[in-house]
Tab-separated table of C-alpha atoms and ligand atoms in Angstrom:
chain	number	residue	atom	x	y	z
A	1	UNK	CA	7.918	-4.412	-0.187
A	2	UNK	CA	9.439	-1.249	-1.556
A	3	UNK	CA	6.672	0.253	-3.641
A	4	UNK	CA	8.965	2.891	-5.084
A	5	UNK	CA	10.601	0.306	-7.332
A	6	UNK	CA	7.310	-1.342	-8.312
A	7	UNK	CA	4.997	1.605	-8.715
A	8	UNK	CA	7.022	4.505	-9.938
A	9	UNK	CA	10.316	5.733	-11.221
A	10	UNK	CA	13.158	7.208	-9.186
A	11	UNK	CA	12.274	10.445	-7.385
A	12	UNK	CA	8.545	9.766	-7.699
A	13	UNK	CA	6.292	10.098	-4.691
A	14	UNK	CA	3.835	7.250	-4.230
A	15	UNK	CA	2.876	7.772	-0.601
A	16	UNK	CA	2.198	11.242	0.747
A	17	UNK	CA	1.914	12.059	4.440
A	18	UNK	CA	-0.660	14.792	4.978
A	19	UNK	CA	-0.385	16.436	8.396
A	20	UNK	CA	1.500	15.251	11.458
A	21	UNK	CA	1.670	11.589	12.474
A	22	UNK	CA	3.548	9.910	15.308
A	23	UNK	CA	7.324	9.848	14.752
A	24	UNK	CA	7.483	6.034	14.606
A	25	UNK	CA	4.718	5.724	12.022
A	26	UNK	CA	6.080	8.580	9.970
A	27	UNK	CA	9.567	7.089	9.795
A	28	UNK	CA	8.241	3.607	8.932
A	29	UNK	CA	6.194	5.100	6.093
A	30	UNK	CA	9.287	6.942	4.876
A	31	UNK	CA	11.641	3.967	5.068
A	32	UNK	CA	9.221	1.348	3.720
A	33	UNK	CA	7.301	3.351	1.138
A	34	UNK	CA	9.446	6.409	0.522
A	35	UNK	CA	6.616	8.520	1.965
A	36	UNK	CA	7.124	12.249	1.802
A	37	UNK	CA	5.607	14.763	4.205
A	38	UNK	CA	3.559	17.186	2.147
A	39	UNK	CA	4.888	20.703	1.972
A	40	UNK	CA	1.926	22.497	3.549
A	41	UNK	CA	-0.572	23.678	2.574
A	42	UNK	CA	-0.471	22.300	-0.969
A	43	UNK	CA	1.465	19.540	-2.711
A	44	UNK	CA	4.304	20.556	-4.965
A	45	UNK	CA	6.210	18.873	-7.811
A	46	UNK	CA	6.356	15.103	-7.534
A	47	UNK	CA	4.061	15.131	-4.487
A	48	UNK	CA	1.170	15.687	-6.910
A	49	UNK	CA	1.670	12.159	-8.286
A	50	UNK	CA	0.924	10.494	-4.950
A	51	UNK	CA	-1.229	7.375	-5.208
A	52	UNK	CA	-1.920	6.969	-1.516
A	53	UNK	CA	-2.161	9.561	1.263
A	54	UNK	CA	-1.780	8.846	4.964
A	55	UNK	CA	-3.370	11.444	7.188
A	56	UNK	CA	-4.214	12.028	10.843
A	57	UNK	CA	-7.683	12.509	12.247
A	58	UNK	CA	-6.876	16.188	12.790
A	59	UNK	CA	-5.675	16.825	9.236
A	60	UNK	CA	-7.619	15.115	6.462
A	61	UNK	CA	-7.852	16.051	2.799
A	62	UNK	CA	-10.032	18.938	1.654
A	63	UNK	CA	-11.714	19.025	-1.768
A	64	UNK	CA	-9.071	21.524	-2.876
A	65	UNK	CA	-6.226	19.277	-1.818
A	66	UNK	CA	-7.875	16.300	-3.505
A	67	UNK	CA	-8.067	18.334	-6.719
A	68	UNK	CA	-4.327	18.863	-6.485
A	69	UNK	CA	-3.726	15.103	-6.254
A	70	UNK	CA	-5.151	13.689	-9.515
A	71	UNK	CA	-3.525	10.245	-9.176
A	72	UNK	CA	-4.724	9.611	-5.645
A	73	UNK	CA	-6.461	6.243	-5.216
A	74	UNK	CA	-6.504	5.722	-1.462
A	75	UNK	CA	-6.537	7.685	1.792
A	76	UNK	CA	-5.487	5.894	4.962
A	77	UNK	CA	-6.533	7.707	8.149
A	78	UNK	CA	-4.814	7.433	11.538
A	79	UNK	CA	-7.963	7.777	13.653
A	80	UNK	CA	-11.571	6.668	13.554
A	81	UNK	CA	-12.982	10.090	12.621
A	82	UNK	CA	-12.765	10.998	8.940
A	83	UNK	CA	-14.618	14.307	9.227
A	84	UNK	CA	-11.604	16.366	8.150
A	85	UNK	CA	-11.640	14.718	4.740
A	86	UNK	CA	-14.138	15.843	2.105
A	87	UNK	CA	-16.229	12.691	1.776
A	88	UNK	CA	-18.270	13.994	-1.186
A	89	UNK	CA	-15.096	14.507	-3.196
A	90	UNK	CA	-13.789	11.095	-2.127
A	91	UNK	CA	-17.041	9.459	-3.245
A	92	UNK	CA	-17.084	11.321	-6.568
A	93	UNK	CA	-13.515	10.320	-7.354
A	94	UNK	CA	-13.995	6.698	-6.228
A	95	UNK	CA	-11.050	7.050	-3.869
A	96	UNK	CA	-10.768	4.346	-1.199
A	97	UNK	CA	-10.727	5.544	2.394
A	98	UNK	CA	-9.827	3.763	5.616
A	99	UNK	CA	-9.870	4.648	9.315
A	100	UNK	CA	-8.850	2.866	12.520
A	101	UNK	CA	-12.057	1.610	14.151
A	102	UNK	CA	-12.273	-0.774	17.132
A	103	UNK	CA	-8.685	-0.424	18.319
A	104	UNK	CA	-9.400	2.905	20.045
A	105	UNK	CA	-12.912	2.171	21.298
A	106	UNK	CA	-11.954	1.150	24.830
A	107	UNK	CA	-9.621	4.074	25.516
A	108	UNK	CA	-12.119	6.593	24.209
A	109	UNK	CA	-14.940	5.060	26.246
A	110	UNK	CA	-12.682	5.056	29.321
A	111	UNK	CA	-12.055	8.757	28.707
A	112	UNK	CA	-15.785	9.504	28.529
A	113	UNK	CA	-16.469	7.691	31.801
A	114	UNK	CA	-13.484	9.343	33.489
A	115	UNK	CA	-14.709	12.778	32.388
A	116	UNK	CA	-18.224	12.017	33.598
A	117	UNK	CA	-16.991	10.897	37.018
A	118	UNK	CA	-14.588	13.819	37.210
A	119	UNK	CA	-17.166	16.504	36.488
A	120	UNK	CA	-20.010	14.990	38.529
A	121	UNK	CA	-17.832	14.332	41.576
A	122	UNK	CA	-15.702	17.419	41.004
A	123	UNK	CA	-12.475	15.492	41.553
A	124	UNK	CA	-10.266	17.825	39.521
A	125	UNK	CA	-11.581	20.832	41.384
A	126	UNK	CA	-11.414	19.040	44.753
A	127	UNK	CA	-7.805	18.047	44.106
A	128	UNK	CA	-6.919	21.672	43.342
A	129	UNK	CA	-8.738	22.732	46.508
A	130	UNK	CA	-6.773	20.190	48.578
A	131	UNK	CA	-3.498	21.253	46.982
A	132	UNK	CA	-4.286	24.852	47.861
A	133	UNK	CA	-4.303	23.808	51.540
A	134	UNK	CA	-8.017	24.204	52.230
A	135	UNK	CA	-8.370	20.723	53.761
A	136	UNK	CA	-5.381	21.247	56.038
A	137	UNK	CA	-6.916	24.562	57.056
A	138	UNK	CA	-10.017	22.714	58.281
A	139	UNK	CA	-12.281	23.282	55.300
A	140	UNK	CA	-14.767	20.842	53.831
A	141	UNK	CA	-15.573	20.722	50.157
A	142	UNK	CA	-19.218	21.104	49.091
A	143	UNK	CA	-21.092	17.876	48.277
A	144	UNK	CA	-21.042	16.744	44.665
A	145	UNK	CA	-23.295	14.558	42.490
A	146	UNK	CA	-23.616	10.775	42.427
A	147	UNK	CA	-22.629	9.007	39.204
A	148	UNK	CA	-23.814	5.476	40.082
A	149	UNK	CA	-27.498	5.135	39.338
A	150	UNK	CA	-27.709	8.370	37.364
A	151	UNK	CA	-29.550	8.743	34.060
A	152	UNK	CA	-27.196	8.991	31.115
A	153	UNK	CA	-28.151	9.833	27.543
A	154	UNK	CA	-25.824	8.770	24.749
A	155	UNK	CA	-25.752	10.722	21.513
A	156	UNK	CA	-24.497	8.263	18.887
A	157	UNK	CA	-24.701	4.559	19.744
A	158	UNK	CA	-21.825	3.348	17.578
A	159	UNK	CA	-18.825	1.414	18.816
A	160	UNK	CA	-17.677	4.059	21.295
A	161	UNK	CA	-21.186	4.976	22.470
A	162	UNK	CA	-21.947	1.293	23.094
A	163	UNK	CA	-18.713	0.868	25.043
A	164	UNK	CA	-19.606	3.899	27.181
A	165	UNK	CA	-23.102	2.476	27.750
A	166	UNK	CA	-21.818	-0.927	28.847
A	167	UNK	CA	-19.342	0.664	31.272
A	168	UNK	CA	-22.052	2.855	32.771
A	169	UNK	CA	-24.438	-0.094	33.013
A	170	UNK	CA	-21.893	-1.541	35.441
A	171	UNK	CA	-22.282	1.704	37.414
A	172	UNK	CA	-26.008	0.997	37.690
A	173	UNK	CA	-26.848	3.952	35.441
A	174	UNK	CA	-30.051	4.070	33.402
A	175	UNK	CA	-29.064	4.419	29.777
A	176	UNK	CA	-31.039	5.829	26.884
A	177	UNK	CA	-29.725	6.899	23.507
A	178	UNK	CA	-30.436	8.655	20.316
A	179	UNK	CA	-28.899	7.720	17.008
A	180	UNK	CA	-29.439	8.307	13.307
A	181	UNK	CA	-31.548	5.152	13.417
A	182	UNK	CA	-32.813	3.005	16.235
A	183	UNK	CA	-30.719	-0.033	17.072
A	184	UNK	CA	-33.327	-2.609	18.142
A	185	UNK	CA	-30.608	-5.078	19.148
A	186	UNK	CA	-29.245	-2.640	21.760
A	187	UNK	CA	-30.460	-3.191	25.331
A	188	UNK	CA	-31.065	0.538	25.861
A	189	UNK	CA	-34.088	2.768	25.406
A	190	UNK	CA	-34.142	4.667	22.122
A	191	UNK	CA	-35.322	8.276	22.209
A	192	UNK	CA	-35.853	9.779	18.769
A	193	UNK	CA	-35.515	13.398	19.859
A	194	UNK	CA	-32.210	14.619	21.278
A	195	UNK	CA	-34.043	17.322	23.194
A	196	UNK	CA	-36.284	14.725	24.880
A	197	UNK	CA	-33.222	12.636	25.696
A	198	UNK	CA	-31.507	15.666	27.231
A	199	UNK	CA	-34.488	16.612	29.392
A	200	UNK	CA	-34.664	13.069	30.779
A	201	UNK	CA	-30.901	12.699	31.372
A	202	UNK	CA	-28.675	13.822	34.239
A	203	UNK	CA	-25.778	13.697	31.799
A	204	UNK	CA	-25.445	13.617	28.034
A	205	UNK	CA	-22.423	11.868	26.516
A	206	UNK	CA	-21.553	12.802	22.930
A	207	UNK	CA	-20.082	9.953	20.896
A	208	UNK	CA	-21.539	10.797	17.470
A	209	UNK	CA	-19.239	11.102	14.463
A	210	UNK	CA	-18.291	14.633	13.428
A	211	UNK	CA	-18.971	16.154	10.023
A	212	UNK	CA	-21.717	18.223	8.412
A	213	UNK	CA	-24.560	15.842	9.398
A	214	UNK	CA	-23.940	16.240	13.140
A	215	UNK	CA	-22.738	19.861	13.252
A	216	UNK	CA	-24.365	21.790	16.097
A	217	UNK	CA	-26.685	18.918	17.094
A	218	UNK	CA	-26.159	19.783	20.751
A	219	UNK	CA	-27.861	23.127	20.340
A	220	UNK	CA	-28.867	25.842	22.782
A	221	UNK	CA	-32.261	24.128	23.095
A	222	UNK	CA	-30.666	20.763	23.878
A	223	UNK	CA	-28.446	22.359	26.531
A	224	UNK	CA	-31.485	24.117	27.989
A	225	UNK	CA	-33.270	20.742	28.133
A	226	UNK	CA	-30.288	19.237	29.974
A	227	UNK	CA	-30.730	22.116	32.395
A	228	UNK	CA	-28.882	23.605	35.360
A	229	UNK	CA	-28.502	20.181	37.008
A	230	UNK	CA	-27.197	18.494	33.835
A	231	UNK	CA	-23.710	17.574	32.661
A	232	UNK	CA	-22.295	17.328	29.160
A	233	UNK	CA	-19.421	15.045	28.156
A	234	UNK	CA	-17.956	15.180	24.651
A	235	UNK	CA	-15.343	12.714	23.384
A	236	UNK	CA	-16.394	12.991	19.724
A	237	UNK	CA	-15.858	16.265	17.899
A	238	UNK	CA	-16.253	19.850	19.042
A	239	UNK	CA	-18.352	20.527	15.945
A	240	UNK	CA	-21.226	18.409	17.310
A	241	UNK	CA	-21.852	21.016	20.031
A	242	UNK	CA	-22.887	24.651	19.613
A	243	UNK	CA	-19.855	25.881	21.537
A	244	UNK	CA	-21.080	29.457	21.981
A	245	UNK	CA	-24.268	28.137	23.550
A	246	UNK	CA	-22.243	25.761	25.732
A	247	UNK	CA	-19.942	28.507	26.998
A	248	UNK	CA	-22.895	30.785	27.667
A	249	UNK	CA	-24.799	28.031	29.548
A	250	UNK	CA	-21.769	27.179	31.688
A	251	UNK	CA	-20.847	30.780	32.438
A	252	UNK	CA	-24.484	31.593	33.205
A	253	UNK	CA	-24.945	28.600	35.533
A	254	UNK	CA	-27.538	27.014	33.225
A	255	UNK	CA	-25.559	23.745	33.016
A	256	UNK	CA	-23.970	21.955	36.003
A	257	UNK	CA	-20.692	21.080	34.308
A	258	UNK	CA	-18.902	19.741	31.247
A	259	UNK	CA	-16.117	17.282	30.491
A	260	UNK	CA	-14.639	17.896	27.077
A	261	UNK	CA	-11.919	15.947	25.285
A	262	UNK	CA	-12.592	17.976	22.144
A	263	UNK	CA	-13.404	21.578	21.276
A	264	UNK	CA	-14.488	23.270	18.062
A	265	UNK	CA	-11.235	24.947	17.073
A	266	UNK	CA	-8.488	22.757	18.517
A	267	UNK	CA	-6.142	23.497	20.194
A	268	UNK	CA	-7.892	26.762	21.062
A	269	UNK	CA	-10.104	26.324	24.099
A	270	UNK	CA	-12.591	29.136	24.749
A	271	UNK	CA	-10.815	31.090	27.523
A	272	UNK	CA	-14.016	31.322	29.579
A	273	UNK	CA	-14.019	27.538	29.986
A	274	UNK	CA	-10.503	27.420	31.387
A	275	UNK	CA	-11.542	29.534	34.362
A	276	UNK	CA	-14.479	27.341	35.408
A	277	UNK	CA	-14.024	24.754	38.147
A	278	UNK	CA	-16.980	22.683	36.942
A	279	UNK	CA	-15.411	22.196	33.509
A	280	UNK	CA	-12.658	19.726	32.642
A	281	UNK	CA	-11.011	20.186	29.255
A	282	UNK	CA	-8.558	17.592	27.966
A	283	UNK	CA	-6.332	18.164	24.913
A	284	UNK	CA	-8.022	15.501	22.704
A	285	UNK	CA	-6.349	12.521	24.358
A	286	UNK	CA	-9.170	9.967	24.109
A	287	UNK	CA	-7.037	7.432	22.249
A	288	UNK	CA	-3.666	8.625	23.523
A	289	UNK	CA	-2.253	5.560	25.253
A	290	UNK	CA	0.915	3.744	24.246
A	291	UNK	CA	-1.040	0.578	23.508
A	292	UNK	CA	-3.772	2.152	21.412
A	293	UNK	CA	-1.549	4.471	19.432
A	294	UNK	CA	0.618	1.433	18.557
A	295	UNK	CA	-2.475	-0.515	17.485
A	296	UNK	CA	-3.635	2.450	15.379
A	297	UNK	CA	-0.208	2.739	13.716
A	298	UNK	CA	-0.163	-1.018	13.038
A	299	UNK	CA	-3.607	-0.775	11.430
A	300	UNK	CA	-2.523	2.154	9.269
A	301	UNK	CA	0.488	0.141	8.064
A	302	UNK	CA	-1.686	-2.934	7.453
A	303	UNK	CA	-4.029	-0.802	5.314
A	304	UNK	CA	-1.149	0.632	3.293
A	305	UNK	CA	0.406	-2.806	2.789
A	306	UNK	CA	-2.880	-4.362	1.672
A	307	UNK	CA	-3.582	-1.536	-0.736
A	308	UNK	CA	-0.262	-2.078	-2.479
A	309	UNK	CA	-0.777	-5.846	-2.401
A	310	UNK	CA	-4.261	-6.124	-3.881
A	311	UNK	CA	-5.792	-2.660	-4.162
A	312	UNK	CA	-8.116	-3.087	-1.164
A	313	UNK	CA	-8.070	-1.836	2.431
A	314	UNK	CA	-8.277	-3.757	5.738
A	315	UNK	CA	-10.676	-1.321	7.412
A	316	UNK	CA	-12.447	0.509	4.578
A	317	UNK	CA	-14.723	3.395	5.510
A	318	UNK	CA	-18.020	3.344	3.626
A	319	UNK	CA	-18.473	6.707	1.937
A	320	UNK	CA	-21.595	5.693	0.024
A	321	UNK	CA	-23.654	7.829	2.397
B	401	8YV	C1	-6.887	10.875	17.444
B	401	8YV	C2	-9.418	10.820	17.043
B	401	8YV	O1	-6.478	11.836	18.358
B	401	8YV	O2	-9.651	8.667	16.179
B	401	8YV	C3	-10.020	9.824	16.134
B	401	8YV	O3	-10.900	10.197	15.351
B	401	8YV	O4	-9.905	11.901	17.153
B	401	8YV	C4	-8.247	10.463	17.871
B	401	8YV	O5	-8.175	9.105	18.100
B	401	8YV	C5	-6.623	11.405	16.108
B	401	8YV	O6	-7.255	10.748	15.086
B	401	8YV	C6	-5.119	11.415	15.847
B	401	8YV	O7	-4.852	12.048	14.687
């Protein structure tokens, strides 16, 4: 379907790309829907008539940008997190919003487990040590910490948190979680207070959605409760963690280590973290496999197609609060 002929006159923009997307997805949107990449930071001319915006998890649409797009009826997000879009404005305007749940759950959970194993066993650091010739020179690396059988707290038992928990159950870990509300159907112990969860756990894995409601949840007090023997893994959003407190705890030896796929101000990693051997920082690659990125792109295109077919979305995100 070429929506340009059905929805608007020649030269009109119906679909607006906001922020970078993969080259394949971007060119399909352009060829199939005449999508135009927005001239940053604000739309100009015909771009203001866009009916549907496609955006990446790192971009989103601010309230200001939404104000500049009065005809917008739908936002299709490439990513599960919608925290970069102003959800209050979306709700007020009655704009439909979609994300890409489920298809990236396994890769993101794999990333969390890999980070946990890496930081507790120190594999990244040990590999650097080996490469530097210390093994050949007769050295032996200090002992590390056991992952199997450890106590792991999950912050946010949604799809990704549950997938992390089931993987770590296979490791013989004890799992407890905290969540906005208890999930009685989950086979894990619910702990209402994040601080209590952190003081019980050997490691805390952050899988809670980003946004104002979760900002700074992993506070200085939570990190102190996790303690000098504790590890933090974050595959959610940097905003969920008080990053200054995290850096200070790691630099001061008040936390055993951290595995981070996300930081507060991506792609800027606090320089102090890059110098620490007990910290692994990845450049937000939780869902970055060929298979998952294809599935995410397919789901974005399915959402766009359905919107133009019947005005609904395949994977709508509930903004009702
Ligand atoms: C992507 C993500 O890197 O799904 C999310 O929320 O953070 C990641 O899967 C991102 O959305 C790509 O723009």
